[in-house]
Short mmCIF file of C-alpha atoms (C1' of nucleotides) in Angstrom, two decimals:
data_model
loop_
_atom_site.label_atom_id
_atom_site.label_comp_id
_atom_site.label_asym_id
_atom_site.label_seq_id
_atom_site.Cartn_x
_atom_site.Cartn_y
_atom_site.Cartn_z
CA UNK O 1107 16.16 20.10 -20.23
CA UNK O 1108 16.59 23.47 -22.76
CA UNK O 1109 13.10 23.36 -24.76
CA UNK O 1110 10.33 25.74 -22.86
CA UNK O 1111 8.05 24.68 -20.75
CA UNK O 1112 5.36 26.05 -19.65
CA UNK O 1113 5.29 23.43 -16.28
CA UNK O 1114 8.08 23.12 -14.87
CA UNK O 1115 9.78 19.50 -14.51
CA UNK O 1116 9.87 19.87 -11.23
CA UNK O 1117 6.46 20.35 -10.31
CA UNK O 1118 5.34 17.92 -12.41
CA UNK O 1119 7.63 15.23 -10.82
CA UNK O 1120 6.59 16.81 -7.28
CA UNK O 1121 2.60 15.95 -8.15
CA UNK O 1122 3.21 12.64 -9.69
CA UNK O 1123 5.97 11.72 -6.71
CA UNK O 1124 3.01 12.78 -4.62
CA UNK O 1125 0.27 10.79 -5.84
CA UNK O 1126 1.73 7.43 -6.40
CA UNK O 1127 2.94 8.45 -2.46
CA UNK O 1128 -0.17 8.28 -0.98
CA UNK O 1129 -2.13 5.62 -2.97
CA UNK O 1130 0.06 3.25 -4.29
CA UNK O 1131 0.85 2.11 -7.98
CA UNK O 1132 -2.08 0.63 -8.65
CA UNK O 1133 -4.50 2.88 -7.34
CA UNK O 1134 -2.98 5.45 -8.97
CA UNK O 1135 -5.03 6.51 -11.73
CA UNK O 1136 -3.51 8.58 -14.61
CA UNK O 1137 -6.33 11.50 -14.29
CA UNK O 1138 -5.07 12.09 -10.71
CA UNK O 1139 -1.36 12.00 -11.78
CA UNK O 1140 -2.68 14.60 -14.35
CA UNK O 1141 -4.31 16.71 -11.58
CA UNK O 1142 -1.49 16.44 -8.94
CA UNK O 1143 0.82 16.88 -11.95
CA UNK O 1144 -0.96 19.72 -13.65
CA UNK O 1145 -1.16 18.78 -17.42
CA UNK O 1146 -4.06 16.50 -19.24
CA UNK O 1147 -2.85 13.32 -19.76
CA UNK O 1148 -1.22 14.03 -23.66
CA UNK O 1149 0.97 16.12 -22.10
CA UNK O 1150 2.33 13.15 -19.91
CA UNK O 1151 2.42 10.43 -22.88
CA UNK O 1152 4.58 13.46 -24.65
CA UNK O 1153 6.53 13.42 -21.75
CA UNK O 1154 6.33 9.72 -20.48
CA UNK O 1155 5.69 8.01 -23.39
CA UNK O 1156 5.38 4.43 -21.98
CA UNK O 1157 2.89 5.78 -19.29
CA UNK O 1158 2.08 5.03 -16.02
CA UNK O 1159 5.09 2.95 -15.18
CA UNK O 1160 7.90 5.00 -17.46
CA UNK O 1161 6.02 8.40 -14.28
CA UNK O 1162 6.36 5.92 -11.28
CA UNK O 1163 10.34 5.33 -12.70
CA UNK O 1164 10.48 8.90 -13.27
CA UNK O 1165 9.39 9.38 -9.60
CA UNK O 1166 11.90 6.72 -8.26
CA UNK O 1167 14.86 8.33 -9.58
CA UNK O 1168 14.01 11.53 -8.37
CA UNK O 1169 13.63 10.28 -5.02
CA UNK O 1170 16.79 7.99 -5.57
CA UNK O 1171 17.86 11.78 -6.55
CA UNK O 1172 17.27 13.16 -3.28
CA UNK O 1173 18.20 10.34 -1.36
CA UNK O 1174 21.20 11.38 -2.40
CA UNK O 1175 21.27 14.06 -0.42
CA UNK O 1176 19.51 12.54 2.50
CA UNK O 1177 22.66 9.59 2.73
CA UNK O 1178 25.25 12.11 1.59
CA UNK O 1179 26.36 12.74 5.49
CA UNK O 1180 26.63 9.18 5.89
CA UNK O 1181 29.65 9.32 3.19
CA UNK O 1182 31.17 12.45 3.48
CA UNK O 1183 30.73 13.07 7.65
CA UNK O 1184 33.10 11.65 10.60
CA UNK O 1185 31.05 11.42 12.86
CA UNK O 1186 29.57 8.32 13.41
CA UNK O 1187 27.00 9.34 15.10
CA UNK O 1188 26.36 13.19 14.44
CA UNK O 1189 26.21 12.17 10.76
CA UNK O 1190 23.86 9.20 11.78
CA UNK O 1191 21.71 12.56 13.52
CA UNK O 1192 22.39 15.06 10.68
CA UNK O 1193 20.44 11.77 8.13
CA UNK O 1194 17.75 11.72 10.70
CA UNK O 1195 17.00 15.25 9.84
CA UNK O 1196 17.04 15.13 6.24
CA UNK O 1197 14.78 12.22 6.30
CA UNK O 1198 11.96 14.20 9.43
CA UNK O 1199 11.76 16.62 6.83
CA UNK O 1200 11.53 14.12 3.33
CA UNK O 1201 9.04 12.24 5.59
CA UNK O 1202 7.09 15.10 7.22
CA UNK O 1203 7.71 14.89 10.49
CA UNK O 1204 5.51 11.11 9.46
CA UNK O 1205 2.82 13.03 8.19
CA UNK O 1206 4.19 11.91 4.94
CA UNK O 1207 4.13 7.45 3.58
CA UNK O 1208 6.91 6.16 2.24
CA UNK O 1209 7.11 5.21 -1.53
CA UNK O 1210 9.31 2.33 -1.62
CA UNK O 1211 6.14 1.09 1.20
CA UNK O 1212 3.72 2.52 -1.39
CA UNK O 1213 4.46 1.83 -4.33
CA UNK O 1214 5.56 -2.12 -3.90
CA UNK O 1215 2.11 -2.87 -3.49
CA UNK O 1216 -0.58 -3.66 -6.43
CA UNK O 1217 0.14 -4.45 -9.20
CA UNK O 1218 3.28 -2.17 -9.94
CA UNK O 1219 5.93 -3.39 -12.91
CA UNK O 1220 8.72 -5.47 -12.42
CA UNK O 1221 10.55 -2.86 -13.60
CA UNK O 1222 8.86 -0.64 -11.39
CA UNK O 1223 9.91 -3.22 -8.21
CA UNK O 1224 13.24 -3.84 -8.78
CA UNK O 1225 13.84 -0.32 -8.68
CA UNK O 1226 12.26 0.08 -5.60
CA UNK O 1227 14.68 -2.70 -3.81
CA UNK O 1228 17.63 -1.21 -5.65
CA UNK O 1229 16.82 2.05 -4.13
CA UNK O 1230 15.71 0.66 -0.38
CA UNK O 1231 19.64 -1.58 -0.43
CA UNK O 1232 21.12 1.61 -1.29
CA UNK O 1233 19.78 3.43 1.77
CA UNK O 1234 20.64 -0.05 4.04
CA UNK O 1235 23.96 -0.17 1.82
CA UNK O 1236 24.77 3.77 3.11
CA UNK O 1237 23.89 2.68 6.60
CA UNK O 1238 25.89 -0.38 6.84
CA UNK O 1239 28.85 2.00 5.64
CA UNK O 1240 28.28 4.27 8.85
CA UNK O 1241 27.68 1.62 10.96
CA UNK O 1242 31.16 -0.13 10.13
CA UNK O 1243 32.52 3.08 10.84
CA UNK O 1244 31.47 3.40 13.54
CA UNK O 1245 33.44 -0.20 14.55
CA UNK O 1246 30.85 -2.44 13.65
CA UNK O 1247 31.29 -6.12 12.06
CA UNK O 1248 30.55 -6.62 8.56
CA UNK O 1249 27.38 -9.58 9.56
CA UNK O 1250 26.36 -6.33 12.65
CA UNK O 1251 26.50 -3.24 11.03
CA UNK O 1252 24.66 -4.97 7.75
CA UNK O 1253 22.07 -6.71 10.05
CA UNK O 1254 21.32 -3.08 11.90
CA UNK O 1255 21.50 -0.90 9.41
CA UNK O 1256 18.69 -3.52 8.43
CA UNK O 1257 16.76 -3.07 11.32
CA UNK O 1258 17.01 0.80 10.76
CA UNK O 1259 15.43 0.23 7.86
CA UNK O 1260 12.55 -1.50 9.19
CA UNK O 1261 12.61 0.43 12.07
CA UNK O 1262 11.61 3.47 10.10
CA UNK O 1263 9.74 2.12 8.02
CA UNK O 1264 7.51 0.56 10.27
CA UNK O 1265 7.16 3.91 12.11
CA UNK O 1266 5.73 4.71 8.87
CA UNK O 1267 3.32 2.38 8.66
CA UNK O 1268 2.35 2.65 12.54
CA UNK O 1269 1.96 6.55 12.67
CA UNK O 1270 -0.64 5.77 9.32
CA UNK O 1271 -3.03 3.18 10.64
CA UNK O 1272 -2.86 5.28 14.18
CA UNK O 1273 -2.99 8.33 13.37
CA UNK O 1274 -0.33 9.29 14.79
CA UNK O 1275 3.36 10.45 13.61
CA UNK O 1276 5.27 10.82 16.72
CA UNK O 1277 6.74 7.14 16.76
CA UNK O 1278 7.77 8.49 13.04
CA UNK O 1279 10.58 11.07 15.38
CA UNK O 1280 11.21 8.81 18.64
CA UNK O 1281 12.50 5.98 15.84
CA UNK O 1282 14.27 8.92 13.92
CA UNK O 1283 15.79 10.09 17.33
CA UNK O 1284 17.11 6.73 18.15
CA UNK O 1285 18.78 5.67 15.00
CA UNK O 1286 21.94 7.58 16.11
CA UNK O 1287 22.84 4.66 18.62
CA UNK O 1288 21.51 1.97 17.20
CA UNK O 1289 23.58 1.92 13.58
CA UNK O 1290 26.59 2.77 16.22
CA UNK O 1291 25.59 -0.03 17.89
CA UNK O 1292 25.41 1.35 22.11
CA UNK O 1293 22.21 0.61 21.44
CA UNK O 1294 20.25 1.79 24.48
CA UNK O 1295 15.90 1.45 23.49
CA UNK K 1117 -25.60 -18.47 8.22
CA UNK K 1118 -28.44 -21.22 8.01
CA UNK K 1119 -29.35 -20.73 4.17
CA UNK K 1120 -27.98 -23.00 1.70
CA UNK K 1121 -25.30 -21.22 -0.36
CA UNK K 1122 -23.77 -23.04 -2.86
CA UNK K 1123 -20.14 -21.07 -2.22
CA UNK K 1124 -18.92 -21.84 1.60
CA UNK K 1125 -18.61 -18.38 2.76
CA UNK K 1126 -15.09 -19.35 4.14
CA UNK K 1127 -14.08 -19.59 1.15
CA UNK K 1128 -15.24 -16.11 -0.42
CA UNK K 1129 -14.22 -14.50 2.42
CA UNK K 1130 -10.28 -16.14 1.96
CA UNK K 1131 -10.50 -15.26 -1.38
CA UNK K 1132 -11.46 -11.34 -0.54
CA UNK K 1133 -8.46 -11.43 2.66
CA UNK K 1134 -5.75 -12.18 -0.01
CA UNK K 1135 -6.52 -9.78 -3.03
CA UNK K 1136 -7.63 -7.08 -0.14
CA UNK K 1137 -4.23 -7.73 1.18
CA UNK K 1138 -2.27 -8.01 -2.01
CA UNK K 1139 -3.11 -4.90 -3.66
CA UNK K 1140 -4.31 -2.22 -0.94
CA UNK K 1141 -8.44 -1.39 -1.18
CA UNK K 1142 -8.14 1.22 -4.08
CA UNK K 1143 -6.16 -1.04 -6.14
CA UNK K 1144 -8.20 -4.57 -5.63
CA UNK K 1145 -11.33 -3.79 -8.31
CA UNK K 1146 -14.27 -5.49 -8.33
CA UNK K 1147 -13.73 -8.43 -11.35
CA UNK K 1148 -10.71 -8.73 -9.34
CA UNK K 1149 -12.10 -9.69 -5.56
CA UNK K 1150 -14.78 -11.86 -7.80
CA UNK K 1151 -12.25 -13.97 -9.24
CA UNK K 1152 -10.33 -14.71 -5.94
CA UNK K 1153 -14.21 -15.37 -4.54
CA UNK K 1154 -15.32 -17.66 -7.18
CA UNK K 1155 -18.32 -15.37 -7.34
CA UNK K 1156 -19.98 -12.70 -10.00
CA UNK K 1157 -20.24 -9.94 -9.10
CA UNK K 1158 -22.92 -9.62 -8.72
CA UNK K 1159 -23.48 -12.62 -6.36
CA UNK K 1160 -20.89 -10.46 -4.13
CA UNK K 1161 -23.34 -7.32 -4.17
CA UNK K 1162 -26.18 -9.98 -3.05
CA UNK K 1163 -24.14 -10.49 0.10
CA UNK K 1164 -22.37 -7.23 0.12
CA UNK K 1165 -24.73 -4.64 -0.46
CA UNK K 1166 -22.52 -1.99 0.26
CA UNK K 1167 -19.76 -2.82 -2.40
CA UNK K 1168 -16.68 -3.05 -2.26
CA UNK K 1169 -16.57 -0.71 1.13
CA UNK K 1170 -18.71 -3.99 3.16
CA UNK K 1171 -16.82 -6.34 1.43
CA UNK K 1172 -13.15 -4.74 3.21
CA UNK K 1173 -15.34 -4.56 6.17
CA UNK K 1174 -16.67 -8.45 6.62
CA UNK K 1175 -12.20 -9.09 5.27
CA UNK K 1176 -11.16 -6.65 8.85
CA UNK K 1177 -13.76 -8.47 10.76
CA UNK K 1178 -12.19 -11.67 9.42
CA UNK K 1179 -9.36 -10.87 10.63
CA UNK K 1180 -10.53 -9.04 13.72
CA UNK K 1181 -12.18 -13.08 14.62
CA UNK K 1182 -8.17 -14.68 13.46
CA UNK K 1183 -6.19 -12.15 16.10
CA UNK K 1184 -8.81 -13.64 18.84
CA UNK K 1185 -7.17 -16.88 18.43
CA UNK K 1186 -3.94 -14.95 17.97
CA UNK K 1187 -3.85 -13.00 20.90
CA UNK K 1188 -5.65 -15.57 23.02
CA UNK K 1189 -2.25 -16.31 24.54
CA UNK K 1190 -2.13 -12.99 26.22
CA UNK K 1191 -5.20 -13.04 27.44
CA UNK K 1192 -5.48 -16.30 28.65
CA UNK K 1193 -1.29 -17.07 29.75
CA UNK K 1194 1.02 -16.89 32.85
CA UNK K 1195 4.51 -17.09 31.19
CA UNK K 1196 4.60 -13.48 29.60
CA UNK K 1197 8.07 -14.59 27.52
CA UNK K 1198 6.26 -18.37 26.57
CA UNK K 1199 2.79 -16.48 25.90
CA UNK K 1200 4.27 -13.86 23.92
CA UNK K 1201 6.84 -16.84 21.90
CA UNK K 1202 2.69 -18.64 21.08
CA UNK K 1203 1.58 -15.17 19.88
CA UNK K 1204 4.50 -15.23 18.16
CA UNK K 1205 4.12 -18.75 16.41
CA UNK K 1206 0.85 -17.66 15.23
CA UNK K 1207 1.33 -14.52 13.69
CA UNK K 1208 3.69 -16.21 11.93
CA UNK K 1209 1.63 -18.54 10.56
CA UNK K 1210 -1.06 -15.57 9.67
CA UNK K 1211 1.64 -14.20 7.67
CA UNK K 1212 3.07 -17.21 6.32
CA UNK K 1213 6.33 -16.44 7.36
CA UNK K 1214 6.52 -12.81 6.31
CA UNK K 1215 5.46 -14.02 2.53
CA UNK K 1216 2.32 -12.35 3.55
CA UNK K 1217 1.14 -8.40 3.75
CA UNK K 1218 -0.38 -7.04 6.06
CA UNK K 1219 -4.49 -6.02 5.34
CA UNK K 1220 -3.42 -3.30 7.93
CA UNK K 1221 -0.84 -2.05 5.94
CA UNK K 1222 -2.24 -1.94 2.61
CA UNK K 1223 -5.92 -1.91 3.57
CA UNK K 1224 -5.26 1.51 5.24
CA UNK K 1225 -3.56 2.63 1.88
CA UNK K 1226 -5.04 4.74 -1.09
CA UNK K 1227 -8.60 5.66 -1.03
CA UNK K 1228 -10.10 3.71 1.46
CA UNK K 1229 -13.33 5.07 3.32
CA UNK K 1230 -13.49 6.60 6.74
CA UNK K 1231 -15.42 3.43 7.92
CA UNK K 1232 -12.23 0.74 6.62
CA UNK K 1233 -9.62 3.32 7.58
CA UNK K 1234 -11.43 3.87 11.50
CA UNK K 1235 -12.27 -0.13 11.69
CA UNK K 1236 -8.19 -0.94 10.28
CA UNK K 1237 -7.58 1.33 13.49
CA UNK K 1238 -9.53 0.08 16.01
CA UNK K 1239 -8.22 -3.52 14.73
CA UNK K 1240 -4.34 -2.34 15.47
CA UNK K 1241 -5.67 -0.69 18.48
CA UNK K 1242 -6.67 -4.21 20.12
CA UNK K 1243 -3.77 -5.97 19.23
CA UNK K 1244 -0.91 -3.36 20.71
CA UNK K 1245 -3.52 -3.27 24.01
CA UNK K 1246 -2.84 -6.68 24.18
CA UNK K 1247 0.78 -6.39 23.66
CA UNK K 1248 1.02 -4.01 26.62
CA UNK K 1249 -1.18 -6.47 29.17
CA UNK K 1250 1.83 -9.37 28.60
CA UNK K 1251 4.62 -6.69 29.10
CA UNK K 1252 2.38 -5.50 32.48
CA UNK K 1253 2.43 -8.49 33.51
CA UNK K 1254 5.29 -9.22 32.85
CA UNK K 1255 6.85 -6.23 35.18
CA UNK K 1256 6.45 -2.83 33.05
CA UNK K 1257 4.95 0.21 34.71
CA UNK K 1258 1.67 1.49 32.32
CA UNK K 1259 4.08 4.02 30.08
CA UNK K 1260 6.87 1.93 28.99
CA UNK K 1261 4.23 -1.19 28.43
CA UNK K 1262 2.32 1.06 25.77
CA UNK K 1263 5.92 2.01 24.79
CA UNK K 1264 7.09 -1.53 24.07
CA UNK K 1265 3.91 -3.13 22.47
CA UNK K 1266 4.12 0.24 19.79
CA UNK K 1267 7.30 -0.12 19.34
CA UNK K 1268 6.62 -4.17 18.63
CA UNK K 1269 3.82 -3.64 16.19
CA UNK K 1270 6.07 -1.13 14.43
CA UNK K 1271 8.93 -3.39 13.90
CA UNK K 1272 7.04 -6.54 12.99
CA UNK K 1273 4.49 -4.26 10.54
CA UNK K 1274 8.34 -2.24 9.55
CA UNK K 1275 10.08 -6.20 8.98
CA UNK K 1276 6.92 -6.57 6.51
CA UNK K 1277 7.22 -4.06 4.65
CA UNK K 1278 11.85 -4.70 3.87
CA UNK K 1279 10.43 -8.54 3.54
CA UNK K 1280 8.18 -7.64 0.46
CA UNK K 1281 10.33 -4.85 -0.98
CA UNK K 1282 13.91 -6.26 -0.18
CA UNK K 1283 12.55 -10.08 -1.00
CA UNK K 1284 13.07 -12.25 1.54
CA UNK K 1285 11.63 -13.11 4.25
CA UNK K 1286 14.31 -13.68 6.50
CA UNK K 1287 13.63 -10.25 8.82
CA UNK K 1288 9.78 -11.55 9.72
CA UNK K 1289 11.15 -14.69 11.71
CA UNK K 1290 14.48 -13.18 13.07
CA UNK K 1291 11.52 -9.99 14.76
CA UNK K 1292 9.56 -12.67 15.68
CA UNK K 1293 12.53 -14.19 17.32
CA UNK K 1294 12.77 -10.85 19.08
CA UNK K 1295 9.56 -10.35 20.75
CA UNK K 1296 9.68 -11.33 23.40
CA UNK K 1297 12.37 -10.07 25.07
CA UNK K 1298 11.35 -6.74 23.32
CA UNK K 1299 7.53 -7.25 25.08
CA UNK K 1300 9.10 -8.79 28.66
CA UNK K 1301 11.62 -5.57 28.80
CA UNK K 1302 14.70 -7.66 29.10
CA UNK K 1303 15.48 -5.80 26.34
CA UNK K 1304 18.16 -7.70 23.98
CA UNK K 1305 18.41 -6.65 21.03
"C1'" DG T 1286 4.68 20.75 -25.62
"C1'" DT T 1287 -0.01 21.66 -23.78
"C1'" DC T 1288 -3.96 20.52 -26.02
"C1'" DT T 1289 -9.16 19.38 -27.40
"C1'" DA T 1290 -11.17 15.07 -28.43
"C1'" DT T 1291 -12.14 10.42 -28.41
"C1'" DA T 1292 -10.93 5.36 -29.19
"C1'" DG T 1293 -11.57 1.06 -26.81
"C1'" DC T 1294 -11.93 -1.33 -22.10
"C1'" DC T 1295 -12.95 -1.90 -17.37
"C1'" DC T 1296 -14.80 -0.41 -13.68
"C1'" DG T 1297 -18.66 -0.43 -9.57
"C1'" DA T 1298 -23.07 -1.53 -10.12
"C1'" DT T 1299 -27.72 -2.96 -11.34
"C1'" DA T 1300 -32.23 -5.52 -13.21
"C1'" DG T 1301 -33.98 -9.99 -13.86
"C1'" DA T 1302 -34.00 -14.54 -14.95
"C1'" DC T 1303 -33.84 -19.17 -13.43
"C1'" DG N 129 -28.54 -17.49 -4.13
"C1'" DT N 130 -26.21 -17.13 -8.61
"C1'" DC N 131 -26.42 -16.02 -13.03
"C1'" DT N 132 -26.53 -13.69 -17.99
"C1'" DA N 133 -26.66 -9.06 -19.54
"C1'" DT N 134 -26.15 -4.51 -19.54
"C1'" DC N 135 -25.64 1.00 -17.88
"C1'" DG N 136 -23.35 4.87 -17.09
"C1'" DG N 137 -18.92 6.69 -16.62
"C1'" DG N 138 -14.00 6.62 -15.54
"C1'" DC N 139 -10.11 4.33 -17.58
"C1'" DT N 140 -4.95 4.08 -20.00
"C1'" DA N 141 -3.87 5.57 -24.24
"C1'" DT N 142 -3.74 7.34 -28.95
"C1'" DA N 143 -4.62 11.18 -32.66
"C1'" DG N 144 -4.49 15.30 -34.85
"C1'" DA N 145 -5.00 20.79 -34.29
"C1'" DC N 146 -2.69 24.60 -32.22
#
DNA sequence: GTCTATAGCCCGATAGAC
DNA sequence: GTCTATCGGGCTATAGAC
């Protein structure tokens, strides 16, 4: 990233991410991506020679970087319930309190190339593994830890879908609030 | 539907549904819809003068009809837990054991027209209302009934997303198995 | 590194024969 | 009621000036 660029890398990625996130892979046209990124399509092809698939992979790489931050409390923390609360807080920022869709959901629709699908799959699995890890530290048996981690993943994704379909993001926030109990096996919900 | 048609109405709708369901609204092209329906695009325009939006609305109408059947046990039954089990069984057929996406999820992405969005929203709400109704009959207070119904909706949608993203439909089936306890407030999960 | 311009194809949609 | 043929425009992608 040493060479001068008239449009900031981060701004380009942010624009591409926003478009893929809200429209999905197949419905994101190059012109919509170009407009959101602030670059003409020819310039996008200069940065992403593989075209739309390359852009999607770069977006997923960037999302992976953001998730590394979101999940960091689960890896470095020592108080499982507090660590999950902190992860939930960072998730809330990432999803804008439930107003934004999950790129893992939207990007795996349409006719996304296999490489994009497997990338999204790996990212989801890493997220689940991190949540299973904190459940294990909270005292869960490996099978239970994996079960509640996948359950947490499904509940988060489902609450985002419900927030969009019902046009009411409140379900996402209450799901986040339930996560500490769910992942530490103090299931009250 | 008295006039002769060389291609069966049901087959056309089934093809359109399959395409919208797996690709979403924006990524479903007229050529893909045409191929799935078994009709040339000009013939599709004859049946659906409003174009793609008309086709999407017809698909949602058909889905509403199917949901009337899926939800029928909740309305006519007398044993809440058994009624939810029967609904879950019919849902499993509709979603092909978790291998098919939810048209309510995929159709509300992309640039779907407002009419399509509100149609999908109404269908989701009817589903939730039916589930809240059975929870009420199981003894839940109105607030609790609505809460668990929305929760059930979100869990079902989330398990379908998880099934797709993780390429493992088993989460959908275990979510269905949890529904009777969830909706009758015997929460063990 | 980004731009204008354009290639070639596919898009949604329509006209008119049968 | 479905077809072939076609319109204008948007699509992904590339060539070449600056």
